[in-house]
Tab-separated table of C-alpha atoms and ligand atoms in Angstrom:
chain	number	residue	atom	x	y	z
A	1	MET	CA	14.497	-12.051	1.075
A	2	ASP	CA	10.734	-12.123	0.494
A	3	LEU	CA	9.487	-8.615	1.344
A	4	ASN	CA	5.822	-9.587	1.150
A	5	ALA	CA	6.304	-12.359	3.705
A	6	TYR	CA	8.254	-9.929	5.917
A	7	LEU	CA	5.518	-7.262	5.691
A	8	LYS	CA	2.822	-9.832	6.410
A	9	ASP	CA	4.655	-11.158	9.459
A	10	ARG	CA	5.381	-7.709	10.902
A	11	LYS	CA	1.829	-6.494	10.280
A	12	GLN	CA	0.494	-9.558	12.080
A	13	ARG	CA	2.697	-8.929	15.120
A	14	ILE	CA	1.702	-5.269	15.232
A	15	ASP	CA	-2.001	-6.079	14.858
A	16	GLU	CA	-1.754	-8.588	17.667
A	17	ALA	CA	0.053	-6.080	19.916
A	18	ILE	CA	-2.434	-3.269	19.203
A	19	ASP	CA	-5.259	-5.639	20.023
A	20	ARG	CA	-3.574	-6.389	23.351
A	21	PHE	CA	-2.713	-2.774	24.230
A	22	LEU	CA	-6.000	-1.126	23.269
A	23	PRO	CA	-8.886	-1.579	25.716
A	24	GLY	CA	-11.646	-3.766	24.236
A	25	ASP	CA	-14.713	-2.143	22.698
A	26	ASP	CA	-16.689	-3.295	25.732
A	27	SER	CA	-14.820	-0.507	27.613
A	28	LEU	CA	-16.727	2.660	28.408
A	29	PRO	CA	-17.687	4.886	26.719
A	30	ALA	CA	-18.350	2.004	24.326
A	31	ASP	CA	-18.886	4.178	21.228
A	32	LEU	CA	-15.523	5.852	21.701
A	33	PHE	CA	-13.599	2.575	21.966
A	34	LYS	CA	-15.578	1.173	19.029
A	35	ALA	CA	-14.599	4.169	16.907
A	36	MET	CA	-10.938	3.909	17.942
A	37	ARG	CA	-10.846	0.198	17.087
A	38	TYR	CA	-12.811	0.697	13.875
A	39	SER	CA	-10.125	2.950	12.389
A	40	LEU	CA	-7.166	1.109	13.886
A	41	PHE	CA	-8.336	-2.161	12.349
A	42	ALA	CA	-9.540	-0.835	9.011
A	43	GLY	CA	-6.734	-2.316	6.919
A	44	GLY	CA	-3.760	0.022	7.412
A	45	LYS	CA	-0.435	-1.220	6.055
A	46	ARG	CA	1.342	-0.460	9.389
A	47	ILE	CA	4.202	1.249	7.518
A	48	ARG	CA	5.372	3.431	10.425
A	49	PRO	CA	5.584	0.648	13.040
A	50	ILE	CA	7.228	-1.612	10.457
A	51	LEU	CA	9.870	1.064	9.775
A	52	CYS	CA	10.430	1.366	13.520
A	53	LEU	CA	10.959	-2.391	13.880
A	54	ALA	CA	13.121	-2.558	10.728
A	55	ALA	CA	15.375	0.263	11.984
A	56	ALA	CA	15.757	-1.499	15.333
A	57	GLU	CA	16.629	-4.706	13.494
A	58	ALA	CA	19.142	-2.936	11.219
A	59	THR	CA	20.931	-1.432	14.219
A	60	GLY	CA	21.238	-4.544	16.321
A	61	LEU	CA	18.026	-6.002	17.619
A	62	SER	CA	17.886	-9.633	16.507
A	63	ASP	CA	14.113	-10.003	16.212
A	64	VAL	CA	10.919	-8.165	17.100
A	65	SER	CA	11.481	-7.324	20.741
A	66	GLU	CA	8.461	-7.128	23.009
A	67	SER	CA	9.965	-3.929	24.477
A	68	ILE	CA	9.791	-2.073	21.214
A	69	LEU	CA	6.151	-2.840	20.450
A	70	PRO	CA	4.518	-0.102	22.608
A	71	VAL	CA	6.360	2.652	20.714
A	72	ALA	CA	5.792	0.941	17.355
A	73	CYS	CA	2.048	0.654	18.053
A	74	ALA	CA	1.848	4.224	19.368
A	75	LEU	CA	3.157	5.436	15.995
A	76	GLU	CA	0.192	3.690	14.378
A	77	TYR	CA	-2.254	5.274	16.854
A	78	ILE	CA	-0.909	8.719	15.903
A	79	HIS	CA	-1.036	7.931	12.190
A	80	THR	CA	-4.622	6.667	12.547
A	81	TYR	CA	-5.707	9.814	14.403
A	82	SER	CA	-4.206	11.945	11.614
A	83	LEU	CA	-6.151	10.036	8.951
A	84	ILE	CA	-9.461	10.283	10.872
A	85	HIS	CA	-9.034	14.050	11.196
A	86	ASP	CA	-7.754	14.431	7.624
A	87	ASP	CA	-10.950	12.776	6.307
A	88	LEU	CA	-13.292	15.148	8.194
A	89	PRO	CA	-15.561	17.558	6.269
A	90	ALA	CA	-13.461	20.487	7.532
A	91	MET	CA	-10.402	18.993	5.863
A	92	ASP	CA	-10.471	16.560	2.919
A	93	ASN	CA	-14.127	15.582	3.375
A	94	ASP	CA	-13.592	11.966	2.299
A	95	ASP	CA	-16.339	9.365	2.549
A	96	TYR	CA	-14.067	6.359	2.073
A	97	ARG	CA	-10.662	5.236	3.235
A	98	ARG	CA	-9.157	1.846	2.396
A	99	GLY	CA	-12.515	0.895	0.882
A	100	ASN	CA	-14.442	1.462	4.120
A	101	PRO	CA	-16.640	4.399	5.136
A	102	THR	CA	-14.590	6.980	7.040
A	103	SER	CA	-14.979	7.353	10.802
A	104	HIS	CA	-17.273	10.400	10.675
A	105	LYS	CA	-19.527	8.599	8.173
A	106	VAL	CA	-19.985	5.710	10.608
A	107	PHE	CA	-19.892	7.418	13.997
A	108	GLY	CA	-20.711	11.059	13.212
A	109	GLU	CA	-18.364	14.023	13.231
A	110	ALA	CA	-18.211	14.615	16.981
A	111	LEU	CA	-17.223	11.049	17.794
A	112	ALA	CA	-14.722	10.896	14.929
A	113	ILE	CA	-12.984	14.017	16.252
A	114	LEU	CA	-12.968	12.570	19.758
A	115	ALA	CA	-11.722	9.139	18.595
A	116	GLY	CA	-8.801	10.932	16.918
A	117	ASP	CA	-8.135	12.950	20.078
A	118	ALA	CA	-8.225	9.802	22.204
A	119	LEU	CA	-5.871	7.894	19.883
A	120	LEU	CA	-3.331	10.708	19.992
A	121	THR	CA	-3.488	10.884	23.783
A	122	GLU	CA	-3.459	7.103	24.269
A	123	ALA	CA	-0.356	6.912	22.070
A	124	PHE	CA	1.574	8.919	24.653
A	125	ALA	CA	0.055	6.970	27.548
A	126	LEU	CA	1.175	3.728	25.889
A	127	MET	CA	4.715	4.963	25.237
A	128	ALA	CA	5.036	6.085	28.857
A	129	ARG	CA	4.229	2.589	30.183
A	130	GLY	CA	7.599	1.618	31.593
A	131	ASP	CA	6.148	-1.713	32.801
A	132	LEU	CA	5.734	-2.844	29.178
A	133	GLN	CA	9.313	-1.866	28.294
A	134	PRO	CA	11.443	-2.884	31.273
A	135	GLU	CA	14.665	-3.219	29.243
A	136	ILE	CA	14.521	0.360	27.983
A	137	ALA	CA	16.256	3.024	30.078
A	138	PRO	CA	13.832	5.820	31.119
A	139	GLU	CA	16.027	8.525	29.533
A	140	THR	CA	16.040	6.619	26.227
A	141	LEU	CA	12.261	6.359	26.326
A	142	LEU	CA	11.966	10.053	27.185
A	143	LYS	CA	14.107	10.980	24.166
A	144	VAL	CA	11.936	8.843	21.873
A	145	ILE	CA	8.683	10.274	23.275
A	146	SER	CA	10.001	13.814	22.910
A	147	GLU	CA	11.066	13.235	19.279
A	148	ILE	CA	7.697	11.688	18.431
A	149	ALA	CA	5.842	14.619	20.031
A	150	THR	CA	7.858	17.063	17.925
A	151	ALA	CA	7.314	15.082	14.723
A	152	ALA	CA	3.554	14.806	15.281
A	153	GLY	CA	2.956	18.372	16.471
A	154	ALA	CA	3.127	21.976	15.334
A	155	PHE	CA	6.705	21.691	14.061
A	156	GLY	CA	5.929	18.452	12.240
A	157	MET	CA	2.786	16.773	10.903
A	158	VAL	CA	0.211	19.274	12.200
A	159	GLY	CA	2.247	22.268	10.970
A	160	GLY	CA	2.685	20.610	7.569
A	161	GLN	CA	-1.042	19.909	7.359
A	162	VAL	CA	-1.830	23.572	8.139
A	163	ASP	CA	0.470	24.752	5.348
A	164	ASP	CA	-1.003	22.160	2.995
A	165	VAL	CA	-4.564	23.363	3.675
A	166	LYS	CA	-3.469	26.997	3.233
A	167	ALA	CA	-1.734	26.221	-0.059
A	168	GLU	CA	-4.892	24.853	-1.711
A	169	GLY	CA	-5.820	26.668	-4.899
A	170	LYS	CA	-2.670	28.825	-4.819
A	171	PRO	CA	0.232	28.686	-7.243
A	172	GLY	CA	3.182	26.984	-5.626
A	173	ASN	CA	6.721	25.877	-6.217
A	174	LEU	CA	8.849	22.856	-5.481
A	175	ASP	CA	10.511	24.366	-2.403
A	176	VAL	CA	7.165	25.058	-0.762
A	177	LEU	CA	5.921	21.573	-1.650
A	178	ASN	CA	9.062	19.890	-0.255
A	179	GLN	CA	8.703	21.964	2.913
A	180	ILE	CA	5.068	20.947	3.386
A	181	HIS	CA	5.675	17.258	2.836
A	182	SER	CA	8.845	16.978	4.867
A	183	ARG	CA	6.642	17.900	7.834
A	184	LYS	CA	3.210	16.549	6.892
A	185	THR	CA	4.264	13.047	5.799
A	186	GLY	CA	8.043	12.940	6.218
A	187	ALA	CA	8.397	13.816	9.904
A	188	MET	CA	6.454	10.760	11.120
A	189	ILE	CA	8.346	8.474	8.736
A	190	VAL	CA	11.732	9.819	9.856
A	191	VAL	CA	10.823	9.608	13.542
A	192	SER	CA	9.554	6.040	13.147
A	193	LEU	CA	13.018	5.017	11.963
A	194	ARG	CA	14.808	7.117	14.570
A	195	ALA	CA	12.651	5.729	17.381
A	196	GLY	CA	13.508	2.129	16.446
A	197	ALA	CA	17.202	2.989	16.193
A	198	ILE	CA	17.307	4.937	19.473
A	199	LEU	CA	15.493	2.126	21.303
A	200	SER	CA	18.099	-0.340	20.070
A	201	CYS	CA	20.918	2.024	21.170
A	202	ALA	CA	22.207	2.714	17.636
A	203	SER	CA	25.476	4.586	17.066
A	204	GLU	CA	25.340	8.265	16.023
A	205	SER	CA	26.504	7.408	12.507
A	206	HIS	CA	23.773	4.799	12.059
A	207	LEU	CA	21.186	7.208	13.441
A	208	ALA	CA	22.297	9.972	11.067
A	209	ALA	CA	22.234	7.608	8.083
A	210	LEU	CA	18.721	6.408	8.947
A	211	THR	CA	17.570	10.012	9.289
A	212	ASP	CA	18.875	10.829	5.791
A	213	TYR	CA	17.311	7.653	4.413
A	214	GLY	CA	14.001	8.578	6.111
A	215	HIS	CA	13.871	12.072	4.602
A	216	LYS	CA	14.302	10.584	1.137
A	217	ILE	CA	11.854	7.703	1.404
A	218	GLY	CA	9.350	10.066	3.069
A	219	LEU	CA	9.413	12.143	-0.069
A	220	VAL	CA	9.210	9.034	-2.262
A	221	PHE	CA	6.152	7.966	-0.268
A	222	GLN	CA	4.463	11.307	-0.907
A	223	ILE	CA	5.360	11.447	-4.607
A	224	ALA	CA	3.953	7.920	-5.012
A	225	ASP	CA	0.797	9.066	-3.192
A	226	ASP	CA	0.420	12.045	-5.542
A	227	ILE	CA	0.915	9.832	-8.611
A	228	LEU	CA	-1.611	7.288	-7.305
A	229	ASN	CA	-4.113	10.126	-6.850
A	230	VAL	CA	-3.811	10.773	-10.600
A	231	GLU	CA	-3.539	7.311	-12.115
A	232	GLY	CA	-4.024	4.773	-9.324
A	233	ASP	CA	-6.587	1.974	-9.344
A	234	ARG	CA	-9.441	3.181	-7.187
A	235	HIS	CA	-10.415	-0.387	-6.268
A	236	LEU	CA	-6.920	-1.130	-4.957
A	237	LEU	CA	-6.702	2.274	-3.234
A	238	GLY	CA	-10.126	1.911	-1.635
A	239	LYS	CA	-10.997	5.530	-2.430
A	240	ASN	CA	-11.630	7.737	-5.425
A	241	THR	CA	-8.734	9.151	-7.428
A	242	GLY	CA	-8.568	12.676	-8.858
A	243	SER	CA	-9.363	14.413	-5.558
A	244	ASP	CA	-6.115	16.449	-5.560
A	245	ALA	CA	-6.884	17.976	-8.971
A	246	ALA	CA	-10.519	18.641	-7.962
A	247	ARG	CA	-9.328	20.583	-4.901
A	248	GLY	CA	-6.660	22.494	-6.823
A	249	LYS	CA	-3.906	20.978	-4.682
A	250	MET	CA	-0.258	21.606	-5.362
A	251	THR	CA	1.290	18.169	-5.963
A	252	PHE	CA	4.440	16.764	-7.534
A	253	PRO	CA	2.604	15.769	-10.762
A	254	THR	CA	1.053	19.266	-11.104
A	255	LEU	CA	4.448	20.953	-10.669
A	256	LEU	CA	6.713	18.467	-12.451
A	257	GLY	CA	4.435	16.293	-14.586
A	258	LEU	CA	3.966	12.567	-14.054
A	259	GLU	CA	7.130	11.366	-15.780
A	260	ASN	CA	9.473	13.801	-13.999
A	261	SER	CA	7.785	12.994	-10.686
A	262	ARG	CA	8.495	9.312	-11.280
A	263	GLN	CA	12.115	10.075	-12.162
A	264	LYS	CA	12.571	12.211	-9.077
A	265	ALA	CA	11.201	9.384	-6.918
A	266	CYS	CA	13.527	6.849	-8.615
A	267	SER	CA	16.602	8.970	-7.994
A	268	LEU	CA	15.570	9.543	-4.355
A	269	VAL	CA	15.332	5.760	-3.901
A	270	GLU	CA	18.868	5.322	-5.284
A	271	ASP	CA	20.159	8.028	-2.913
A	272	ALA	CA	18.318	6.451	0.007
A	273	LEU	CA	19.958	3.104	-0.758
A	274	GLY	CA	23.312	4.920	-0.665
A	275	ASP	CA	22.530	6.068	2.885
A	276	LEU	CA	22.285	2.421	3.917
A	277	GLU	CA	25.741	1.463	2.638
A	278	LEU	CA	27.288	1.378	6.111
A	279	PHE	CA	24.719	-1.219	7.253
A	280	ASP	CA	25.069	-4.988	6.901
A	281	SER	CA	22.501	-7.514	5.712
A	282	ARG	CA	20.242	-6.743	8.663
A	283	ALA	CA	19.209	-3.591	6.762
A	284	MET	CA	17.828	-5.686	3.883
A	285	PRO	CA	14.177	-4.989	4.846
A	286	LEU	CA	14.903	-1.232	4.742
A	287	ARG	CA	16.559	-1.592	1.330
A	288	LEU	CA	13.564	-3.450	-0.059
A	289	LEU	CA	11.117	-1.047	1.588
A	290	ALA	CA	12.651	1.902	-0.290
A	291	ARG	CA	11.719	0.268	-3.611
A	292	TYR	CA	8.354	-0.836	-2.263
A	293	PHE	CA	7.521	2.802	-1.473
A	294	LEU	CA	8.165	3.682	-5.103
A	295	GLU	CA	6.244	0.770	-6.573
A	296	ARG	CA	3.302	0.552	-4.182
A	297	ARG	CA	-0.144	0.381	-5.746
A	298	PHE	CA	-2.127	1.276	-2.585
B	301	LIG	C1	-5.056	15.963	10.420
B	301	LIG	C2	-3.138	16.619	11.946
B	301	LIG	C3	-3.602	16.029	10.707
B	301	LIG	C4	-2.700	15.584	9.867
B	301	LIG	C5	-3.014	14.869	8.640
B	301	LIG	C6	-0.784	12.515	7.272
B	301	LIG	C7	-1.815	13.525	7.041
B	301	LIG	C8	-1.754	14.715	7.880
B	301	LIG	C9	-2.806	13.386	6.143
B	301	LIG	C10	-2.962	12.245	5.260
B	301	LIG	C11	-3.202	12.741	3.895
B	301	LIG	C12	-2.456	11.930	2.938
B	301	LIG	C13	-3.270	11.031	2.085
B	301	LIG	C14	-1.146	12.017	2.864
B	301	LIG	C15	-0.358	11.258	1.937
B	301	LIG	C16	0.548	10.289	2.558
B	301	LIG	C17	-0.129	9.433	3.545
B	301	LIG	C18	0.064	9.785	4.947
B	301	LIG	C19	-0.853	8.384	3.134
B	301	LIG	C20	-1.524	7.432	4.040
B	301	LIG	O1	-0.578	6.663	4.694
B	301	LIG	P1	-0.491	5.079	4.508
B	301	LIG	O2	-0.475	4.733	3.048
B	301	LIG	O3	-1.889	4.669	5.111
B	301	LIG	O4	0.620	4.560	5.332
B	301	LIG	P2	-2.472	3.260	5.559
B	301	LIG	O5	-3.848	3.221	4.947
B	301	LIG	O6	-1.628	2.127	5.092
B	301	LIG	O7	-2.509	3.359	7.047
């Protein structure tokens, strides 16, 4: 299976769906919709929606179902909001993301904050649109929406981000770091997989296996991110490297060193592949994605 072709195809379908679901930038207030579109179409890899679709595929859905696209796209809205807010002067104060000026650099801080707020809110409005997902039972949709709210909120991504900000410049340890990342980055990755599986009515054993797989690849994703911040190619990344060290951030390379971080990520990938043993060939994209997370260059 050609993973690059798969990723390209899925990204294209997600881009097309987001374009359909999001009001055009001629909607009012025009600046707000422009800012929302600017960040949504600024070159994201669409990892979370792709995981959602791949989990649905692995647990029974034969192809990209129209009914699953609202939830998949909503995951990208939430991810995009988190990046806009993460780049703000009050947080990471980044001027560039994916090679483009960050939202607050283009639209100003107030509008960037509001574009993030609107994306988060519109994500839930989109997921609640039963008319776009007629084949999905309302209680199934409610379960997915509730899980995504928990993963994105105080017990998940936002809580992890708070602890991450608080940990800056302080000595840390591996337990604290794992705790931060399982919420800051991991929770949205795990829930993306779970959402796809729940929407395709997966069995409990498949759901549990995907959850375990998600925790591991979430950590791999973060370790890879930390390593890229040290030795990545800034042209490929579209932003400067070395920012973690400059801010005194606790990362896997600072605690373990680069080589041990790489080894930890490799062994997590092997374990994650073990979690997929009960799946058939329809889980091939998820198997290849685990390695892709380890080897990604941007
Ligand atoms: C501001 C509430 C709030 C949360 C921010 C996710 C997050 C929390 C901050 C992002 C900081 C960061 C660089 C985390 C490392 C992992 C990560 C989420 C990388 C970016 O995700 P990709 O690679 O992004 O999927 P693309 O550009 O492909 O969309």
